[in-house]
Amino acid sequence: IFSEIFTNMIATGEESGNLEDVFERLSIQLEKEYEIRKKVVAAFIYPAILMGLTILITLGIIIFIMPKITNIFKSFNVQLPLLTRTLISLSEFLTQNPIQSFMIVAGTILFFVAIFKLKQLRSFWDNLLLHIPFFGRIVIYANLARFARTMNSLLKSGVPVDKGLKITANVIGNKTYKIKLGEAMAKVEQGAKLGESLEGDERLIPEIFTKMIFIGEKTGNLELTTQHLAELYESNLDSLTKNLSVVLEPILLLFMAGLVGSIVLAIILPIYQLPSLIQR
């Protein structure tokens, strides 16, 4: 019910006598977490809905329209184009074997859900997500914003850096970032600086992030630095999610046009070829 960051910040607030300030920081932390989560979910829902609608339209054509046209094509004893024959075979299988078709679709969905939920493959999927064009950057910015915001809340509450890293690693959902922060925590415990400990993979943690952390440590303003970083990456995440529709719309339209267009072509092509095919 209560996360590790929640309980640790309250415990520190009780010890330091700043419980009122801690609750205020917690409210900000939870609001920011909710905003980040909402933006990331919205970024993935938009293309998923469009692709889902495209697939539904395609299935509607195959199941309800194609069987009526198939009877016309079959009345002519001619060799139809490969695309049309493939579509007819798919239409016949879906309409004649509805239970089997449903079981295959449901089984495929359940298989992929099970694969995604396997703990052994969690690192692979989380890492793969970071390399998806455009979406990968959204996930990276979301994790950096969450890391900076969480560290800022913990540091302001009086939690030590090494303990703050441990809590932050547990808060962040992405397994790749968990491993990276775990490695950084081990280095900090051995006496290394936080900025130096985060270096090594500029895709996960950009140079500007590590350099600002390093400067914050040098000047004794790590709290202020993490606040600026949180605001910076929250702003970047906001800009990316707002521009998502602009970037994805032409790509998704091409996908929709290609899928639906190929079906329409499979129907229209033999109609135009029928006279020549009958003559042969």
C-alpha positions as MATLAB code, in Angstrom:
seq = 'IFSEIFTNMIATGEESGNLEDVFERLSIQLEKEYEIRKKVVAAFIYPAILMGLTILITLGIIIFIMPKITNIFKSFNVQLPLLTRTLISLSEFLTQNPIQSFMIVAGTILFFVAIFKLKQLRSFWDNLLLHIPFFGRIVIYANLARFARTMNSLLKSGVPVDKGLKITANVIGNKTYKIKLGEAMAKVEQGAKLGESLEGDERLIPEIFTKMIFIGEKTGNLELTTQHLAELYESNLDSLTKNLSVVLEPILLLFMAGLVGSIVLAIILPIYQLPSLIQR';
ca = [
       0.000    0.000    0.000;
       2.784    2.412    0.937;
       5.874    2.427   -1.256;
       9.454    2.369    0.025;
      10.001    6.041   -0.840;
       6.826    6.961    1.088;
       7.800    5.166    4.296;
      11.461    6.236    4.196;
      10.655    9.915    3.640;
       8.162    9.895    6.529;
      10.630    8.099    8.817;
      13.312   10.678    8.008;
      10.822   13.512    8.502;
       9.929   12.189   11.956;
      13.599   11.936   12.931;
      14.411   15.454   11.719;
      11.168   17.045   12.945;
      10.247   18.177    9.380;
       7.248   15.915    8.879;
       5.099   18.754    7.519;
       7.657   19.558    4.796;
       8.064   15.864    4.000;
       4.332   15.419    3.387;
       4.368   18.434    1.078;
       7.281   16.965   -0.901;
       5.521   13.588   -1.014;
       2.410   15.178   -2.497;
       4.537   16.805   -5.219;
       6.392   13.514   -5.799;
       3.148   11.546   -6.207;
       1.656   14.177   -8.535;
       4.755   14.156  -10.747;
       4.842   10.348  -10.772;
       1.203   10.275  -11.858;
       1.819   12.853  -14.614;
       4.826   10.939  -15.987;
       2.943    7.628  -15.932;
      -0.083    9.219  -17.636;
       2.046   10.742  -20.408;
       3.894    7.487  -21.109;
       0.657    5.451  -21.177;
      -1.015    8.018  -23.460;
       1.983    7.876  -25.810;
       1.551    4.110  -26.266;
      -2.274    4.046  -26.291;
      -2.659    6.353  -29.321;
      -0.871    4.136  -31.882;
      -2.318    0.992  -30.280;
      -5.897    2.258  -30.832;
      -5.209    3.225  -34.454;
      -3.591   -0.125  -35.244;
      -6.401   -1.960  -33.449;
      -9.035   -0.136  -35.521;
      -7.131   -0.936  -38.725;
      -7.037   -4.639  -37.858;
     -10.782   -4.610  -36.982;
     -11.634   -2.951  -40.325;
      -9.489   -5.519  -42.136;
     -11.165   -8.426  -40.336;
     -14.586   -6.908  -41.099;
     -13.783   -6.850  -44.825;
     -12.413  -10.406  -44.758;
     -15.306  -11.914  -42.748;
     -18.360  -10.007  -44.042;
     -17.525   -8.668  -47.507;
     -15.065  -11.197  -48.938;
     -17.407  -14.277  -48.769;
     -19.981  -12.507  -50.974;
     -17.373  -11.663  -53.598;
     -15.767  -15.126  -53.365;
     -18.903  -16.797  -54.779;
     -18.726  -14.524  -57.830;
     -15.059  -15.324  -58.415;
     -15.633  -19.063  -57.998;
     -18.389  -19.055  -60.619;
     -15.663  -18.337  -63.178;
     -13.313  -21.289  -63.581;
     -10.162  -19.172  -63.851;
      -6.803  -18.889  -62.066;
      -7.067  -15.893  -59.725;
      -4.090  -13.738  -58.647;
      -2.057  -15.046  -55.689;
      -3.100  -12.153  -53.412;
      -6.794  -12.859  -54.078;
      -6.391  -16.614  -53.537;
      -4.611  -16.008  -50.226;
      -7.355  -13.644  -49.067;
     -10.092  -16.087  -50.105;
      -8.390  -18.931  -48.195;
      -8.096  -16.756  -45.086;
     -11.729  -15.630  -45.398;
     -12.961  -19.214  -45.769;
     -10.977  -20.405  -42.764;
     -12.276  -17.568  -40.533;
     -15.921  -17.961  -41.591;
     -16.012  -21.788  -41.648;
     -13.985  -22.311  -38.446;
     -14.998  -19.471  -36.091;
     -14.239  -21.404  -32.865;
     -10.809  -22.518  -34.092;
     -10.055  -18.989  -35.317;
     -11.029  -17.522  -31.941;
      -8.896  -20.087  -30.104;
      -5.870  -19.340  -32.310;
      -6.203  -15.567  -31.768;
      -6.825  -15.939  -28.017;
      -3.977  -18.440  -27.712;
      -1.587  -16.107  -29.558;
      -2.534  -13.163  -27.317;
      -2.161  -15.260  -24.143;
       1.198  -16.583  -25.379;
       2.600  -13.079  -25.914;
       1.180  -11.845  -22.582;
       2.858  -14.788  -20.821;
       6.140  -14.110  -22.640;
       6.057  -10.430  -21.640;
       5.373  -11.314  -18.003;
       8.195  -13.836  -17.657;
      10.688  -12.520  -15.103;
      13.555  -14.194  -16.946;
      12.836  -12.052  -20.032;
      12.075   -8.807  -18.166;
      15.573   -7.381  -18.745;
      15.395   -8.222  -22.462;
      11.989   -6.538  -22.995;
      12.907   -3.463  -20.928;
      16.148   -3.065  -22.863;
      14.379   -3.601  -26.199;
      11.845   -0.919  -25.272;
      14.663    1.620  -24.895;
      15.814    0.969  -28.488;
      12.446    1.450  -30.215;
      12.625    4.609  -32.374;
      10.930    7.625  -30.748;
       9.210    5.501  -28.060;
      12.600    4.581  -26.621;
      13.364    8.246  -26.033;
      10.019    8.681  -24.248;
      10.863    5.783  -21.895;
      14.392    7.155  -21.294;
      13.130   10.674  -20.474;
      10.420    9.237  -18.209;
      12.955    7.177  -16.249;
      15.435   10.073  -15.975;
      12.687   12.426  -14.796;
      11.504    9.844  -12.247;
      15.065    9.224  -11.043;
      15.838   12.942  -10.623;
      12.481   13.726   -8.981;
      12.739   10.795   -6.544;
      16.339   11.580   -5.603;
      15.390   15.238   -5.104;
      12.511   14.334   -2.773;
      14.685   11.935   -0.769;
      17.665   14.302   -0.487;
      15.429   17.173    0.639;
      13.982   14.857    3.283;
      17.474   14.106    4.611;
      17.938   10.596    3.171;
      21.649    9.803    2.426;
      22.755    9.447   -1.223;
      23.487    5.696   -1.074;
      20.146    4.906    0.590;
      18.408    7.280   -1.824;
      19.895    5.372   -4.776;
      18.658    2.076   -3.361;
      15.127    3.409   -2.890;
      15.129    5.050   -6.337;
      16.280    1.797   -7.974;
      13.283    0.032   -6.399;
      10.888    2.808   -7.484;
      11.982    2.781  -11.151;
      10.180    0.048  -13.068;
      12.610   -0.423  -15.963;
      14.950   -3.361  -15.246;
      17.831   -1.856  -17.265;
      17.771    1.281  -15.121;
      17.455   -0.816  -11.946;
      20.683   -2.638  -12.844;
      22.446    0.631  -13.724;
      21.427    2.289  -10.429;
      22.392   -0.855   -8.503;
      25.892   -0.655  -10.012;
      26.073    3.069   -9.183;
      24.995    2.382   -5.582;
      27.798   -0.179   -5.174;
      30.340    2.398   -6.401;
      28.985    5.122   -4.091;
      29.217    2.750   -1.113;
      32.875    2.227   -2.009;
      33.501    5.986   -1.865;
      32.903    7.120   -5.470;
      30.965   10.269   -6.365;
      27.381    9.874   -7.624;
      28.112   11.658  -10.928;
      31.078    9.379  -11.660;
      29.082    6.291  -10.667;
      26.351    7.065  -13.211;
      28.790    7.400  -16.139;
      29.398    4.634  -18.664;
      26.274    4.443  -20.836;
      25.275    7.766  -22.400;
      22.166    6.266  -23.957;
      20.747    5.409  -20.539;
      22.119    8.440  -18.692;
      23.286   11.289  -20.982;
      26.506   13.183  -20.318;
      24.643   16.399  -19.393;
      22.840   14.469  -16.622;
      26.015   13.022  -15.087;
      27.952   16.305  -15.444;
      25.209   18.293  -13.698;
      25.087   15.728  -10.874;
      28.885   15.951  -10.585;
      28.759   19.775  -10.422;
      25.936   19.588   -7.864;
      28.112   17.382   -5.653;
      31.134   19.647   -6.079;
      29.180   22.779   -5.117;
      27.089   21.103   -2.424;
      23.852   21.855   -4.329;
      22.821   18.311   -5.245;
      19.241   18.946   -4.122;
      18.924   21.965   -6.428;
      20.621   20.102   -9.307;
      18.285   17.112   -9.101;
      15.313   19.507   -9.043;
      16.542   21.243  -12.224;
      17.150   17.876  -13.899;
      13.674   16.635  -12.934;
      12.074   19.778  -14.402;
      14.241   19.535  -17.544;
      13.336   15.928  -18.356;
       9.683   16.365  -17.380;
       9.579   19.258  -19.867;
      11.322   17.138  -22.533;
       8.876   14.287  -21.923;
       5.940   16.680  -22.238;
       7.263   18.003  -25.585;
       7.847   14.485  -26.939;
       4.385   13.218  -26.047;
       2.767   16.340  -27.530;
       4.674   15.845  -30.801;
       3.867   12.129  -30.904;
       0.765   12.491  -33.076;
       2.640   14.696  -35.549;
       5.381   12.081  -35.939;
       3.226    8.953  -35.922;
       0.205   10.008  -37.974;
       1.883    9.727  -41.413;
       3.500    6.388  -40.457;
       0.248    4.938  -39.132;
      -1.686    6.240  -42.135;
       0.784    4.475  -44.441;
       0.347    1.278  -42.418;
      -3.453    1.559  -42.588;
      -3.380    2.400  -46.291;
      -1.040   -0.521  -47.022;
      -3.129   -3.071  -45.118;
      -6.587   -1.992  -46.284;
      -5.277   -1.106  -49.753;
      -3.824   -4.586  -50.283;
      -7.224   -6.119  -49.469;
      -9.034   -3.751  -51.819;
      -6.434   -4.536  -54.494;
      -7.010   -8.273  -53.976;
     -10.728   -7.705  -54.672;
     -10.442   -5.235  -57.552;
      -7.507   -6.845  -59.401;
      -9.351  -10.007  -60.503;
     -12.399   -7.946  -61.531;
     -10.266   -6.062  -64.042;
      -8.502   -9.258  -65.110;
     -11.635  -11.388  -65.468;
     -12.327  -10.567  -69.170;
      -8.788  -11.518  -70.227;
      -8.764  -14.581  -67.929;
     -12.093  -15.842  -69.341;
     -10.820  -15.408  -72.930;
      -7.840  -17.661  -72.117;
];
